[in-house]
Short mmCIF file of N, CA and C in Angstrom, two decimals:
data_model
loop_
_atom_site.label_atom_id
_atom_site.label_comp_id
_atom_site.label_asym_id
_atom_site.label_seq_id
_atom_site.Cartn_x
_atom_site.Cartn_y
_atom_site.Cartn_z
N LEU A 1 -45.15 -3.06 -46.10
CA LEU A 1 -46.57 -2.23 -45.68
C LEU A 1 -46.93 -1.50 -47.16
N THR A 2 -48.32 -1.32 -46.96
CA THR A 2 -49.17 -0.54 -47.94
C THR A 2 -48.87 0.76 -48.06
N SER A 3 -49.29 2.10 -48.60
CA SER A 3 -48.97 3.37 -48.36
C SER A 3 -50.03 3.63 -47.15
N ASP A 4 -50.95 2.99 -46.84
CA ASP A 4 -51.65 3.19 -45.82
C ASP A 4 -51.26 2.55 -44.45
N GLY A 5 -50.13 1.96 -44.57
CA GLY A 5 -49.63 1.48 -43.25
C GLY A 5 -49.95 -0.01 -43.06
N GLU A 6 -50.75 -0.75 -43.76
CA GLU A 6 -50.97 -1.98 -43.58
C GLU A 6 -50.19 -2.96 -44.32
N LEU A 7 -50.23 -4.25 -43.44
CA LEU A 7 -49.56 -5.22 -44.08
C LEU A 7 -49.98 -5.58 -45.71
N GLN A 8 -49.17 -5.70 -46.34
CA GLN A 8 -49.53 -6.11 -47.60
C GLN A 8 -49.96 -7.77 -47.48
N ALA A 9 -50.72 -8.42 -48.38
CA ALA A 9 -51.17 -9.30 -48.71
C ALA A 9 -50.11 -10.54 -48.66
N GLY A 10 -50.41 -11.38 -47.87
CA GLY A 10 -49.30 -12.56 -47.84
C GLY A 10 -48.23 -12.56 -46.54
N TRP A 11 -48.15 -11.33 -46.08
CA TRP A 11 -47.10 -10.82 -45.01
C TRP A 11 -48.02 -11.11 -43.95
N HIS A 12 -47.04 -11.19 -42.69
CA HIS A 12 -47.67 -11.15 -41.21
C HIS A 12 -46.35 -10.69 -40.33
N ILE A 13 -46.72 -10.17 -39.30
CA ILE A 13 -45.96 -9.88 -38.34
C ILE A 13 -45.23 -10.67 -37.52
N LEU A 14 -43.87 -10.91 -37.43
CA LEU A 14 -43.17 -12.11 -36.58
C LEU A 14 -44.04 -12.32 -35.31
N SER A 15 -44.24 -13.42 -35.38
CA SER A 15 -44.37 -13.88 -34.06
C SER A 15 -43.56 -14.22 -32.99
N THR A 16 -43.71 -13.80 -31.66
CA THR A 16 -42.77 -14.10 -30.69
C THR A 16 -42.72 -15.52 -30.18
N SER A 17 -44.01 -16.05 -30.48
CA SER A 17 -44.23 -17.50 -29.95
C SER A 17 -43.83 -18.48 -31.21
N ALA A 18 -44.39 -19.84 -31.18
CA ALA A 18 -44.00 -20.79 -32.26
C ALA A 18 -45.24 -20.11 -33.36
N HIS A 19 -44.72 -20.29 -34.86
CA HIS A 19 -45.77 -20.03 -35.48
C HIS A 19 -45.36 -20.71 -36.93
N LEU A 20 -46.43 -21.64 -37.28
CA LEU A 20 -45.84 -22.50 -38.48
C LEU A 20 -46.41 -21.86 -39.83
N THR A 21 -45.73 -21.85 -40.82
CA THR A 21 -46.11 -21.54 -42.20
C THR A 21 -46.15 -22.92 -42.85
N VAL A 22 -47.27 -23.13 -43.62
CA VAL A 22 -47.45 -24.43 -44.39
C VAL A 22 -47.54 -24.32 -45.62
N ASN A 23 -46.61 -25.01 -46.51
CA ASN A 23 -46.74 -25.26 -47.83
C ASN A 23 -47.03 -26.82 -48.23
N PHE A 24 -47.81 -27.01 -49.24
CA PHE A 24 -48.13 -28.22 -49.55
C PHE A 24 -48.51 -28.30 -50.95
N SER A 25 -48.28 -29.72 -51.34
CA SER A 25 -48.44 -30.04 -52.77
C SER A 25 -49.26 -31.46 -52.74
N ASN A 26 -49.94 -31.73 -53.92
CA ASN A 26 -50.81 -32.95 -53.92
C ASN A 26 -50.51 -33.35 -55.47
N SER A 27 -50.72 -34.88 -55.42
CA SER A 27 -50.54 -35.39 -56.80
C SER A 27 -51.30 -36.74 -57.04
N ILE A 28 -51.87 -37.11 -57.87
CA ILE A 28 -52.61 -38.25 -58.23
C ILE A 28 -51.90 -39.12 -59.16
N GLY A 29 -51.91 -40.35 -58.99
CA GLY A 29 -51.06 -41.28 -59.90
C GLY A 29 -51.66 -42.46 -59.96
N GLY A 30 -51.17 -43.65 -60.61
CA GLY A 30 -51.72 -44.77 -60.70
C GLY A 30 -52.00 -45.29 -62.08
N ALA A 31 -51.95 -46.35 -62.17
CA ALA A 31 -52.27 -46.90 -63.80
C ALA A 31 -53.42 -46.53 -64.38
N ASP A 32 -54.52 -46.43 -63.59
CA ASP A 32 -55.66 -45.79 -64.08
C ASP A 32 -56.44 -45.34 -62.73
N LEU A 33 -57.78 -44.91 -63.17
CA LEU A 33 -58.64 -44.27 -61.94
C LEU A 33 -58.74 -45.22 -61.01
N ALA A 34 -59.21 -46.50 -61.29
CA ALA A 34 -59.63 -47.48 -60.33
C ALA A 34 -58.50 -47.92 -59.35
N HIS A 35 -57.29 -47.58 -59.83
CA HIS A 35 -55.84 -47.63 -58.91
C HIS A 35 -55.07 -46.39 -58.75
N SER A 36 -55.91 -45.50 -58.19
CA SER A 36 -55.26 -44.08 -58.00
C SER A 36 -54.35 -44.27 -56.78
N SER A 37 -53.44 -43.36 -56.62
CA SER A 37 -52.73 -43.13 -55.73
C SER A 37 -52.70 -41.92 -55.38
N ILE A 38 -52.99 -41.17 -54.06
CA ILE A 38 -52.97 -39.87 -53.64
C ILE A 38 -52.13 -39.47 -52.73
N LYS A 39 -51.09 -38.63 -53.05
CA LYS A 39 -50.09 -38.17 -52.42
C LYS A 39 -50.09 -36.78 -51.98
N TYR A 40 -49.81 -36.26 -50.46
CA TYR A 40 -49.67 -34.98 -50.30
C TYR A 40 -48.20 -34.90 -49.59
N ASP A 41 -47.63 -33.69 -49.88
CA ASP A 41 -46.06 -33.54 -49.30
C ASP A 41 -46.63 -32.19 -48.54
N ILE A 42 -46.22 -32.15 -47.37
CA ILE A 42 -46.57 -30.88 -46.84
C ILE A 42 -45.14 -30.47 -46.01
N ASN A 43 -44.88 -29.12 -46.15
CA ASN A 43 -43.56 -28.47 -45.50
C ASN A 43 -44.18 -27.57 -44.14
N LEU A 44 -43.70 -27.94 -43.20
CA LEU A 44 -43.94 -26.58 -42.12
C LEU A 44 -42.79 -26.14 -41.70
N TYR A 45 -42.74 -24.92 -41.61
CA TYR A 45 -41.56 -23.82 -41.16
C TYR A 45 -41.91 -22.87 -40.05
N ASN A 46 -41.38 -23.10 -39.08
CA ASN A 46 -41.53 -22.55 -38.02
C ASN A 46 -40.76 -21.00 -37.92
N ASP A 47 -41.53 -19.92 -38.46
CA ASP A 47 -40.87 -18.71 -38.48
C ASP A 47 -41.22 -17.79 -37.20
N GLY A 48 -41.72 -18.31 -36.31
CA GLY A 48 -41.86 -17.64 -34.75
C GLY A 48 -40.30 -18.00 -34.05
N LEU A 49 -40.52 -17.43 -32.80
CA LEU A 49 -39.21 -17.45 -32.10
C LEU A 49 -39.43 -18.46 -30.89
N GLN A 50 -40.14 -19.31 -30.93
CA GLN A 50 -40.11 -20.29 -29.95
C GLN A 50 -40.44 -21.66 -30.61
N GLU A 51 -40.00 -22.52 -30.04
CA GLU A 51 -40.34 -24.04 -30.59
C GLU A 51 -41.65 -24.30 -30.54
N ALA A 52 -42.36 -25.07 -31.69
CA ALA A 52 -43.55 -25.30 -31.87
C ALA A 52 -43.36 -27.08 -31.50
N LYS A 53 -44.16 -27.08 -30.51
CA LYS A 53 -44.25 -28.59 -29.84
C LYS A 53 -45.18 -29.53 -30.08
N ASN A 54 -44.94 -30.88 -30.16
CA ASN A 54 -46.02 -32.08 -30.12
C ASN A 54 -47.05 -31.40 -31.56
N VAL A 55 -46.15 -31.41 -32.76
CA VAL A 55 -46.74 -31.30 -34.09
C VAL A 55 -47.57 -32.26 -34.48
N HIS A 56 -48.91 -32.29 -35.06
CA HIS A 56 -49.54 -33.28 -35.82
C HIS A 56 -50.15 -32.67 -37.03
N VAL A 57 -49.90 -33.71 -37.81
CA VAL A 57 -50.57 -33.32 -39.20
C VAL A 57 -51.65 -34.32 -39.72
N THR A 58 -52.77 -34.14 -40.13
CA THR A 58 -53.85 -34.97 -40.36
C THR A 58 -54.44 -34.62 -41.81
N ILE A 59 -54.88 -35.47 -42.46
CA ILE A 59 -55.86 -35.07 -43.87
C ILE A 59 -57.29 -35.75 -43.56
N GLN A 60 -58.09 -34.57 -43.76
CA GLN A 60 -59.53 -35.32 -43.68
C GLN A 60 -60.03 -35.09 -45.33
N THR A 61 -60.27 -36.39 -45.70
CA THR A 61 -60.60 -36.70 -47.23
C THR A 61 -61.75 -37.51 -47.09
N ILE A 62 -62.76 -37.32 -48.27
CA ILE A 62 -63.61 -38.16 -48.79
C ILE A 62 -63.20 -38.97 -49.88
N ALA A 63 -61.97 -38.61 -50.57
CA ALA A 63 -61.32 -39.54 -51.48
C ALA A 63 -60.64 -40.58 -50.63
N THR A 64 -61.32 -41.88 -50.30
CA THR A 64 -60.73 -42.54 -49.47
C THR A 64 -61.64 -43.89 -49.90
N ASN A 65 -61.09 -45.07 -49.60
CA ASN A 65 -61.80 -46.46 -49.90
C ASN A 65 -62.21 -46.81 -48.51
N ASN A 66 -62.25 -46.02 -47.31
CA ASN A 66 -62.69 -46.45 -46.12
C ASN A 66 -64.19 -46.05 -46.03
N SER A 67 -65.00 -46.89 -45.49
CA SER A 67 -66.52 -46.93 -45.51
C SER A 67 -66.87 -45.63 -44.57
N ASP A 68 -65.92 -45.07 -43.53
CA ASP A 68 -66.25 -44.02 -42.67
C ASP A 68 -65.93 -42.97 -43.26
N LYS A 69 -66.64 -41.82 -43.73
CA LYS A 69 -66.18 -40.44 -44.57
C LYS A 69 -66.60 -39.79 -43.92
N PRO A 70 -66.01 -38.39 -43.77
CA PRO A 70 -64.58 -38.10 -44.26
C PRO A 70 -63.71 -38.88 -43.44
N ALA A 71 -62.43 -39.58 -44.16
CA ALA A 71 -61.54 -40.28 -43.46
C ALA A 71 -60.47 -39.30 -42.68
N ILE A 72 -60.19 -39.53 -41.45
CA ILE A 72 -59.03 -38.70 -41.13
C ILE A 72 -57.63 -39.50 -40.83
N LEU A 73 -56.47 -39.27 -41.65
CA LEU A 73 -55.48 -39.92 -42.03
C LEU A 73 -54.30 -38.87 -41.16
N GLU A 74 -53.47 -39.73 -40.62
CA GLU A 74 -52.27 -39.03 -40.10
C GLU A 74 -51.04 -38.82 -41.00
N ALA A 75 -50.72 -37.88 -41.51
CA ALA A 75 -49.40 -37.62 -42.13
C ALA A 75 -47.91 -37.84 -41.17
N VAL A 76 -46.98 -38.48 -41.56
CA VAL A 76 -45.88 -38.70 -40.75
C VAL A 76 -44.71 -37.81 -41.20
N PRO A 77 -44.03 -37.42 -40.31
CA PRO A 77 -42.90 -36.77 -40.57
C PRO A 77 -41.55 -37.59 -41.18
N SER A 78 -40.74 -36.73 -41.77
CA SER A 78 -39.64 -37.50 -42.50
C SER A 78 -38.61 -37.69 -41.47
N ASN A 79 -38.27 -38.94 -41.42
CA ASN A 79 -37.18 -39.47 -40.33
C ASN A 79 -37.25 -39.09 -39.05
N ILE A 80 -38.29 -38.78 -38.27
CA ILE A 80 -38.37 -38.22 -36.93
C ILE A 80 -39.49 -39.31 -36.62
N ALA A 81 -39.26 -39.66 -35.43
CA ALA A 81 -40.52 -40.12 -34.41
C ALA A 81 -41.35 -38.93 -33.90
N SER A 82 -42.63 -39.52 -33.53
CA SER A 82 -43.59 -38.49 -32.95
C SER A 82 -43.43 -38.65 -31.23
N PRO A 83 -43.57 -37.61 -30.64
CA PRO A 83 -44.01 -36.27 -30.89
C PRO A 83 -42.91 -35.59 -31.50
N VAL A 84 -43.40 -34.58 -32.54
CA VAL A 84 -42.39 -33.79 -33.37
C VAL A 84 -42.44 -32.33 -32.58
N ASN A 85 -41.29 -31.91 -32.56
CA ASN A 85 -41.17 -30.55 -32.05
C ASN A 85 -40.21 -29.74 -33.34
N ILE A 86 -40.53 -28.74 -33.74
CA ILE A 86 -39.81 -28.06 -34.77
C ILE A 86 -39.19 -26.68 -33.87
N ALA A 87 -37.86 -26.30 -34.03
CA ALA A 87 -37.22 -25.29 -33.35
C ALA A 87 -37.41 -24.09 -34.30
N SER A 88 -37.37 -23.02 -33.58
CA SER A 88 -37.51 -21.67 -34.48
C SER A 88 -36.62 -21.65 -35.51
N TRP A 89 -36.94 -21.42 -36.91
CA TRP A 89 -36.30 -21.19 -37.87
C TRP A 89 -36.20 -22.31 -38.76
N GLN A 90 -36.79 -23.30 -38.26
CA GLN A 90 -36.32 -24.73 -38.98
C GLN A 90 -37.70 -25.06 -39.67
N SER A 91 -37.54 -26.05 -40.44
CA SER A 91 -38.76 -26.66 -41.17
C SER A 91 -38.63 -28.31 -41.27
N LEU A 92 -39.82 -28.71 -41.36
CA LEU A 92 -39.98 -30.37 -41.40
C LEU A 92 -40.91 -30.62 -42.34
N ASN A 93 -40.74 -31.72 -43.07
CA ASN A 93 -41.37 -32.17 -43.99
C ASN A 93 -42.42 -33.52 -43.38
N PHE A 94 -43.33 -33.53 -43.92
CA PHE A 94 -44.81 -34.46 -43.57
C PHE A 94 -45.05 -34.86 -44.90
N GLY A 95 -45.46 -36.37 -44.94
CA GLY A 95 -46.13 -36.96 -46.12
C GLY A 95 -47.15 -38.02 -45.76
N ILE A 96 -48.07 -38.33 -46.82
CA ILE A 96 -49.04 -39.22 -46.70
C ILE A 96 -49.27 -39.60 -47.96
N GLU A 97 -49.52 -40.80 -48.23
CA GLU A 97 -49.95 -41.53 -49.66
C GLU A 97 -51.06 -42.53 -49.43
N TRP A 98 -51.82 -42.50 -49.86
CA TRP A 98 -53.00 -43.65 -49.86
C TRP A 98 -53.91 -44.10 -51.13
N GLU A 99 -54.25 -45.42 -51.22
CA GLU A 99 -55.01 -45.50 -52.43
C GLU A 99 -56.52 -45.10 -52.45
N PHE A 100 -56.86 -45.22 -53.64
CA PHE A 100 -58.52 -44.81 -53.70
C PHE A 100 -58.92 -45.10 -54.91
N ASP A 101 -59.97 -45.92 -54.94
CA ASP A 101 -60.70 -46.48 -56.14
C ASP A 101 -61.66 -45.57 -56.69
N ALA A 102 -61.00 -45.00 -57.78
CA ALA A 102 -61.92 -43.80 -58.43
C ALA A 102 -62.50 -44.25 -59.62
N GLY A 103 -62.72 -45.67 -59.90
CA GLY A 103 -62.99 -45.96 -61.23
C GLY A 103 -64.48 -45.47 -61.66
N SER A 104 -65.25 -45.03 -60.60
CA SER A 104 -66.69 -44.55 -60.95
C SER A 104 -66.64 -43.45 -61.30
N LEU A 105 -65.60 -42.64 -61.10
CA LEU A 105 -65.62 -41.16 -61.14
C LEU A 105 -64.90 -40.76 -62.63
N SER A 106 -65.11 -39.48 -63.06
CA SER A 106 -64.33 -38.75 -63.98
C SER A 106 -63.30 -38.09 -63.35
N LYS A 107 -62.24 -37.84 -64.41
CA LYS A 107 -60.92 -37.30 -63.82
C LYS A 107 -61.55 -35.90 -63.07
N ILE A 108 -62.53 -34.99 -63.60
CA ILE A 108 -62.73 -34.04 -63.11
C ILE A 108 -63.38 -33.92 -61.54
N GLU A 109 -64.13 -35.17 -61.47
CA GLU A 109 -64.69 -35.46 -60.26
C GLU A 109 -63.85 -35.91 -59.24
N LEU A 110 -62.73 -36.47 -59.48
CA LEU A 110 -61.84 -36.96 -58.64
C LEU A 110 -61.19 -35.71 -58.14
N VAL A 111 -60.68 -34.74 -59.14
CA VAL A 111 -59.95 -33.49 -58.76
C VAL A 111 -60.72 -32.72 -57.96
N GLN A 112 -62.01 -32.66 -58.25
CA GLN A 112 -62.98 -31.97 -57.30
C GLN A 112 -62.75 -32.37 -55.66
N LEU A 113 -62.80 -34.05 -55.73
CA LEU A 113 -62.70 -34.54 -54.24
C LEU A 113 -61.45 -33.82 -53.49
N ILE A 114 -60.24 -34.11 -54.63
CA ILE A 114 -59.12 -33.54 -53.82
C ILE A 114 -59.15 -32.14 -53.37
N GLU A 115 -59.66 -31.10 -54.10
CA GLU A 115 -59.86 -30.03 -53.45
C GLU A 115 -60.73 -29.80 -52.45
N GLN A 116 -61.48 -30.81 -52.10
CA GLN A 116 -62.43 -30.67 -50.85
C GLN A 116 -61.72 -31.19 -49.60
N THR A 117 -60.38 -32.13 -49.69
CA THR A 117 -59.59 -32.28 -48.86
C THR A 117 -58.84 -31.41 -47.89
N THR A 118 -58.80 -31.54 -46.67
CA THR A 118 -58.08 -30.46 -45.97
C THR A 118 -56.96 -30.79 -45.07
N ILE A 119 -55.87 -30.23 -44.69
CA ILE A 119 -54.82 -30.49 -43.75
C ILE A 119 -55.22 -29.72 -42.59
N THR A 120 -55.00 -30.33 -41.39
CA THR A 120 -55.27 -29.86 -39.85
C THR A 120 -53.83 -30.21 -39.49
N VAL A 121 -53.28 -28.93 -38.95
CA VAL A 121 -51.89 -28.85 -38.11
C VAL A 121 -52.23 -28.28 -36.72
N THR A 122 -51.72 -29.25 -35.86
CA THR A 122 -52.04 -28.82 -34.59
C THR A 122 -50.62 -28.76 -33.74
N TYR A 123 -50.24 -27.87 -32.88
CA TYR A 123 -49.15 -27.83 -32.05
C TYR A 123 -49.31 -26.96 -30.99
N GLN A 124 -48.29 -27.00 -30.21
CA GLN A 124 -48.36 -26.27 -28.96
C GLN A 124 -47.03 -25.38 -28.79
N THR A 125 -47.64 -24.03 -27.98
CA THR A 125 -46.69 -23.18 -27.77
C THR A 125 -45.84 -23.61 -26.59
N ASP A 126 -44.89 -22.61 -26.20
CA ASP A 126 -44.07 -22.82 -24.95
C ASP A 126 -45.13 -22.40 -23.59
N ASP A 127 -46.32 -21.44 -23.58
CA ASP A 127 -47.01 -21.27 -22.69
C ASP A 127 -48.21 -22.41 -22.63
N GLY A 128 -48.13 -23.37 -23.46
CA GLY A 128 -49.10 -24.45 -23.39
C GLY A 128 -50.32 -24.32 -24.33
N THR A 129 -50.61 -23.17 -25.17
CA THR A 129 -51.60 -22.88 -25.90
C THR A 129 -51.41 -23.83 -27.08
N VAL A 130 -52.67 -24.27 -27.42
CA VAL A 130 -52.66 -25.29 -28.35
C VAL A 130 -53.27 -24.54 -29.58
N ILE A 131 -52.64 -24.69 -30.70
CA ILE A 131 -52.88 -23.84 -32.06
C ILE A 131 -53.30 -25.04 -32.97
N THR A 132 -54.35 -24.54 -33.49
CA THR A 132 -54.86 -25.55 -34.62
C THR A 132 -55.44 -24.65 -35.92
N ASP A 133 -54.81 -25.01 -37.07
CA ASP A 133 -55.03 -24.48 -38.43
C ASP A 133 -55.35 -25.46 -39.21
N THR A 134 -56.56 -25.19 -40.33
CA THR A 134 -56.79 -25.75 -41.25
C THR A 134 -56.48 -25.05 -42.59
N TYR A 135 -56.04 -26.04 -43.53
CA TYR A 135 -55.45 -25.75 -45.04
C TYR A 135 -56.19 -26.47 -45.88
N PRO A 136 -56.52 -26.02 -47.11
CA PRO A 136 -56.33 -24.59 -47.48
C PRO A 136 -57.32 -23.59 -46.85
N LYS A 137 -56.49 -22.39 -46.63
CA LYS A 137 -57.24 -21.30 -45.96
C LYS A 137 -58.46 -20.93 -46.81
N ASN A 138 -59.62 -20.45 -46.65
CA ASN A 138 -60.48 -19.85 -47.30
C ASN A 138 -60.37 -18.47 -47.31
N ASN A 139 -60.43 -18.01 -48.51
CA ASN A 139 -60.14 -16.54 -48.78
C ASN A 139 -61.40 -15.76 -48.94
#
C-alpha cells in the first residue's frame, strides 16, 4: 500500500472468485518480410480462489493474409483439449503462430501492425459470470 492506503501500481486485491493474470510475448520471424511468421506465447495464471472455467484465448489482428480483417484467430492451450479449466494457483500456456506476407511493408510498419494486435481472454467463474478481458490494457 502507498502512504495514502491505496494499492500500489501493478497490485490488486486477491479475488475470492477466479481471476486470470495474463502475460504474453510475441515474435516475428521468417526468411524475409514476404515470408513472415508471427508467434504469440500467452501465459494465464489463476490467482483467484476458484477455478476459471471454459477458458478461451483469441487474437484479433490485421497482420494476416486473410481477406477479412481484422482476423480472429484462436490460440490453443499446451497439451490440453478444449474446453480448458484452470484451477486456483495454476497456470497454463497458450500459443498461436501464423504466416503473414508483409513484403509490401517496412519493418516499422510491420511492428506497428503487431502493436495493434489484441488478445481477448474469456472465462467463466463458479457462479456463471462470464469475464472477458482484452490485452494489452490501455493505460
